[in-house]
Amino acid sequence: MKKLFVALSAIFLTFSVNAADLTEGKQYVTLKTAPSAQSEVVEFFSFYCPHCYSFEYQYKIPEQVKNNLPKDVKFTQYHVEFLGPQGKNLTRAWAFAMATGIEDKVKEALFLAAQKNTLRSMEDIRQIFLDKGVSAEQFDGGINSFAVTALVSKQVNAAEQFKVRGVPDFYINGRFRVNAEGLNTKNTESFIKDYVETVKGLLQK
């Protein structure tokens, strides 16, 4: 029991030090928005964004952030509609994916199609969902449903609230934005670690 207490104390001390070591204007920016009702981390991304693809599949920052969060902290990825010719349709498609819990099933295929600029309409996006096992009835009946439309509005409104102008962009508790330019860029490993630690530290503020 004593060893467990010491271990837990070390963890909390680490969190405290991380939070104290963060500098306003360097690793993060404080927002003028109202804090979120619950602890949360929100990433804004676009399937058209090559940096978002690198974050997701090369650096795996979203995955590492999610895996390092306390159980009571929610991690959400919102798609922005202001990039690419199918940005609005992809935001709706992502809302459908969130509503049906199939984000991981379709995410990479949507990224690859957008990066290759092969999407010409919602029909092309629909085919990706069908190729991943979603039935035509499920997609056609859900893509314009009330629940999906509400999620579209939630993503758009959140991007407007935080004045998101570029992606990937991480926001913590509605109060802080991670400033990637101020993180350790000595090498990829240092950058990834600093990004994750910054998110963890901001959750303690």
GROMACS .gro file of C-alpha atoms in nm:
model
  205
    1MET     CA    1   0.000   0.000   0.000
    2LYS     CA    2   0.286   0.236   0.085
    3LYS     CA    3   0.451   0.167  -0.251
    4LEU     CA    4   0.121   0.236  -0.427
    5PHE     CA    5   0.085   0.568  -0.243
    6VAL     CA    6   0.438   0.669  -0.339
    7ALA     CA    7   0.373   0.575  -0.703
    8LEU     CA    8   0.050   0.771  -0.713
    9SER     CA    9   0.217   1.068  -0.547
   10ALA     CA   10   0.486   1.064  -0.816
   11ILE     CA   11   0.220   1.063  -1.087
   12PHE     CA   12   0.035   1.359  -0.941
   13LEU     CA   13   0.363   1.540  -0.886
   14THR     CA   14   0.449   1.485  -1.252
   15PHE     CA   15   0.115   1.629  -1.359
   16SER     CA   16   0.165   1.926  -1.129
   17VAL     CA   17   0.513   1.995  -1.262
   18ASN     CA   18   0.395   1.964  -1.621
   19ALA     CA   19   0.116   2.214  -1.561
   20ALA     CA   20   0.349   2.456  -1.382
   21ASP     CA   21   0.612   2.430  -1.656
   22LEU     CA   22   0.372   2.536  -1.929
   23THR     CA   23   0.410   2.895  -2.043
   24GLU     CA   24   0.124   3.107  -2.175
   25GLY     CA   25   0.200   3.211  -2.531
   26LYS     CA   26   0.453   2.933  -2.577
   27GLN     CA   27   0.298   2.586  -2.543
   28TYR     CA   28  -0.057   2.715  -2.518
   29VAL     CA   29  -0.291   3.009  -2.559
   30THR     CA   30  -0.567   3.096  -2.313
   31LEU     CA   31  -0.903   3.152  -2.479
   32LYS     CA   32  -1.168   3.410  -2.400
   33THR     CA   33  -1.443   3.150  -2.436
   34ALA     CA   34  -1.639   3.001  -2.147
   35PRO     CA   35  -1.498   2.676  -2.002
   36SER     CA   36  -1.667   2.355  -2.115
   37ALA     CA   37  -1.920   2.195  -1.882
   38GLN     CA   38  -1.707   1.881  -1.858
   39SER     CA   39  -1.340   1.803  -1.902
   40GLU     CA   40  -1.273   1.743  -2.269
   41VAL     CA   41  -1.015   1.755  -2.543
   42VAL     CA   42  -1.135   1.850  -2.890
   43GLU     CA   43  -0.928   1.816  -3.206
   44PHE     CA   44  -1.035   1.997  -3.521
   45PHE     CA   45  -0.914   1.834  -3.841
   46SER     CA   46  -0.983   1.803  -4.212
   47PHE     CA   47  -0.954   1.499  -4.435
   48TYR     CA   48  -0.795   1.732  -4.691
   49CYS     CA   49  -0.519   1.838  -4.450
   50PRO     CA   50  -0.186   1.651  -4.501
   51HIS     CA   51  -0.067   1.755  -4.154
   52CYS     CA   52  -0.384   1.606  -4.004
   53TYR     CA   53  -0.308   1.281  -4.185
   54SER     CA   54   0.047   1.285  -4.043
   55PHE     CA   55  -0.086   1.357  -3.695
   56GLU     CA   56  -0.325   1.065  -3.724
   57TYR     CA   57  -0.117   0.795  -3.890
   58GLN     CA   58   0.251   0.892  -3.872
   59TYR     CA   59   0.278   1.065  -3.535
   60LYS     CA   60  -0.039   0.903  -3.389
   61ILE     CA   61  -0.087   1.209  -3.168
   62PRO     CA   62  -0.469   1.180  -3.143
   63GLU     CA   63  -0.435   0.817  -3.037
   64GLN     CA   64  -0.164   0.893  -2.782
   65VAL     CA   65  -0.358   1.188  -2.641
   66LYS     CA   66  -0.669   0.974  -2.608
   67ASN     CA   67  -0.480   0.687  -2.443
   68ASN     CA   68  -0.323   0.921  -2.186
   69LEU     CA   69  -0.643   1.094  -2.075
   70PRO     CA   70  -0.811   1.030  -1.739
   71LYS     CA   71  -1.124   0.819  -1.772
   72ASP     CA   72  -1.353   1.113  -1.705
   73VAL     CA   73  -1.210   1.324  -1.989
   74LYS     CA   74  -1.379   1.299  -2.328
   75PHE     CA   75  -1.179   1.313  -2.653
   76THR     CA   76  -1.362   1.426  -2.967
   77GLN     CA   77  -1.253   1.491  -3.324
   78TYR     CA   78  -1.448   1.752  -3.519
   79HIS     CA   79  -1.417   1.797  -3.894
   80VAL     CA   80  -1.394   2.149  -4.035
   81GLU     CA   81  -1.581   2.235  -4.354
   82PHE     CA   82  -1.368   2.522  -4.482
   83LEU     CA   83  -1.103   2.310  -4.657
   84GLY     CA   84  -1.145   2.132  -4.989
   85PRO     CA   85  -1.426   2.115  -5.244
   86GLN     CA   86  -1.611   1.845  -5.047
   87GLY     CA   87  -1.544   1.996  -4.704
   88LYS     CA   88  -1.911   2.040  -4.617
   89ASN     CA   89  -2.008   1.693  -4.737
   90LEU     CA   90  -1.718   1.539  -4.544
   91THR     CA   91  -1.826   1.721  -4.228
   92ARG     CA   92  -2.173   1.568  -4.268
   93ALA     CA   93  -2.022   1.228  -4.346
   94TRP     CA   94  -1.807   1.252  -4.033
   95ALA     CA   95  -2.116   1.345  -3.832
   96PHE     CA   96  -2.282   1.029  -3.966
   97ALA     CA   97  -1.974   0.827  -3.870
   98MET     CA   98  -1.983   0.972  -3.517
   99ALA     CA   99  -2.356   0.912  -3.482
  100THR     CA  100  -2.317   0.547  -3.584
  101GLY     CA  101  -1.989   0.483  -3.401
  102ILE     CA  102  -1.791   0.382  -3.710
  103GLU     CA  103  -1.527   0.657  -3.711
  104ASP     CA  104  -1.232   0.417  -3.704
  105LYS     CA  105  -1.384   0.205  -3.981
  106VAL     CA  106  -1.406   0.485  -4.239
  107LYS     CA  107  -1.151   0.743  -4.125
  108GLU     CA  108  -0.843   0.629  -4.318
  109ALA     CA  109  -1.035   0.568  -4.641
  110LEU     CA  110  -1.186   0.918  -4.624
  111PHE     CA  111  -0.842   1.064  -4.558
  112LEU     CA  112  -0.685   0.884  -4.853
  113ALA     CA  113  -0.964   0.977  -5.094
  114ALA     CA  114  -0.952   1.343  -4.992
  115GLN     CA  115  -0.571   1.354  -5.006
  116LYS     CA  116  -0.582   1.212  -5.359
  117ASN     CA  117  -0.862   1.457  -5.449
  118THR     CA  118  -1.082   1.181  -5.590
  119LEU     CA  119  -1.403   1.295  -5.420
  120ARG     CA  120  -1.642   1.473  -5.654
  121SER     CA  121  -1.972   1.446  -5.467
  122MET     CA  122  -2.152   1.293  -5.171
  123GLU     CA  123  -2.203   0.989  -5.395
  124ASP     CA  124  -1.827   0.923  -5.390
  125ILE     CA  125  -1.825   0.957  -5.012
  126ARG     CA  126  -2.129   0.729  -4.987
  127GLN     CA  127  -1.944   0.460  -5.182
  128ILE     CA  128  -1.661   0.463  -4.929
  129PHE     CA  129  -1.909   0.394  -4.650
  130LEU     CA  130  -2.067   0.113  -4.851
  131ASP     CA  131  -1.723  -0.036  -4.919
  132LYS     CA  132  -1.663  -0.038  -4.543
  133GLY     CA  133  -1.975  -0.239  -4.471
  134VAL     CA  134  -2.242   0.026  -4.419
  135SER     CA  135  -2.562  -0.067  -4.596
  136ALA     CA  136  -2.715   0.166  -4.853
  137GLU     CA  137  -3.032   0.178  -4.644
  138GLN     CA  138  -2.840   0.279  -4.331
  139PHE     CA  139  -2.642   0.551  -4.509
  140ASP     CA  140  -2.932   0.693  -4.710
  141GLY     CA  141  -3.163   0.689  -4.411
  142GLY     CA  142  -2.912   0.847  -4.175
  143ILE     CA  143  -2.699   1.095  -4.365
  144ASN     CA  144  -2.963   1.369  -4.348
  145SER     CA  145  -3.125   1.260  -4.022
  146PHE     CA  146  -3.197   1.499  -3.737
  147ALA     CA  147  -2.919   1.347  -3.523
  148VAL     CA  148  -2.658   1.381  -3.797
  149THR     CA  149  -2.768   1.735  -3.885
  150ALA     CA  150  -2.738   1.828  -3.517
  151LEU     CA  151  -2.382   1.692  -3.512
  152VAL     CA  152  -2.299   1.890  -3.824
  153SER     CA  153  -2.416   2.207  -3.652
  154LYS     CA  154  -2.221   2.116  -3.339
  155GLN     CA  155  -1.896   2.084  -3.537
  156VAL     CA  156  -1.951   2.404  -3.735
  157ASN     CA  157  -2.054   2.605  -3.428
  158ALA     CA  158  -1.756   2.479  -3.227
  159ALA     CA  159  -1.514   2.579  -3.505
  160GLU     CA  160  -1.673   2.925  -3.517
  161GLN     CA  161  -1.671   2.958  -3.138
  162PHE     CA  162  -1.298   2.885  -3.118
  163LYS     CA  163  -1.226   3.078  -3.438
  164VAL     CA  164  -1.043   2.781  -3.587
  165ARG     CA  165  -0.840   2.893  -3.888
  166GLY     CA  166  -0.603   2.603  -3.934
  167VAL     CA  167  -0.581   2.233  -3.856
  168PRO     CA  168  -0.489   2.014  -3.678
  169ASP     CA  169  -0.591   2.219  -3.374
  170PHE     CA  170  -0.638   2.094  -3.016
  171TYR     CA  171  -0.854   2.262  -2.750
  172ILE     CA  172  -0.868   2.169  -2.382
  173ASN     CA  173  -1.172   2.225  -2.159
  174GLY     CA  174  -1.287   2.511  -2.382
  175ARG     CA  175  -1.020   2.725  -2.215
  176PHE     CA  176  -0.688   2.649  -2.382
  177ARG     CA  177  -0.549   2.592  -2.731
  178VAL     CA  178  -0.228   2.399  -2.785
  179ASN     CA  179   0.028   2.614  -2.967
  180ALA     CA  180   0.219   2.361  -3.177
  181GLU     CA  181   0.471   2.624  -3.287
  182GLY     CA  182   0.590   2.658  -2.926
  183LEU     CA  183   0.654   2.289  -2.866
  184ASN     CA  184   0.982   2.099  -2.874
  185THR     CA  185   1.074   2.047  -3.239
  186LYS     CA  186   1.418   1.896  -3.180
  187ASN     CA  187   1.294   1.574  -3.337
  188THR     CA  188   0.967   1.395  -3.406
  189GLU     CA  189   0.973   1.196  -3.084
  190SER     CA  190   1.027   1.509  -2.874
  191PHE     CA  191   0.746   1.691  -3.054
  192ILE     CA  192   0.499   1.406  -3.000
  193LYS     CA  193   0.590   1.373  -2.633
  194ASP     CA  194   0.567   1.748  -2.576
  195TYR     CA  195   0.228   1.761  -2.748
  196VAL     CA  196   0.083   1.486  -2.531
  197GLU     CA  197   0.237   1.624  -2.212
  198THR     CA  198   0.106   1.972  -2.291
  199VAL     CA  199  -0.249   1.840  -2.325
  200LYS     CA  200  -0.215   1.649  -1.998
  201GLY     CA  201  -0.073   1.954  -1.824
  202LEU     CA  202  -0.349   2.185  -1.946
  203LEU     CA  203  -0.609   1.946  -1.808
  204GLN     CA  204  -0.467   2.020  -1.463
  205LYS     CA  205  -0.499   2.399  -1.494
   0.00000   0.00000   0.00000
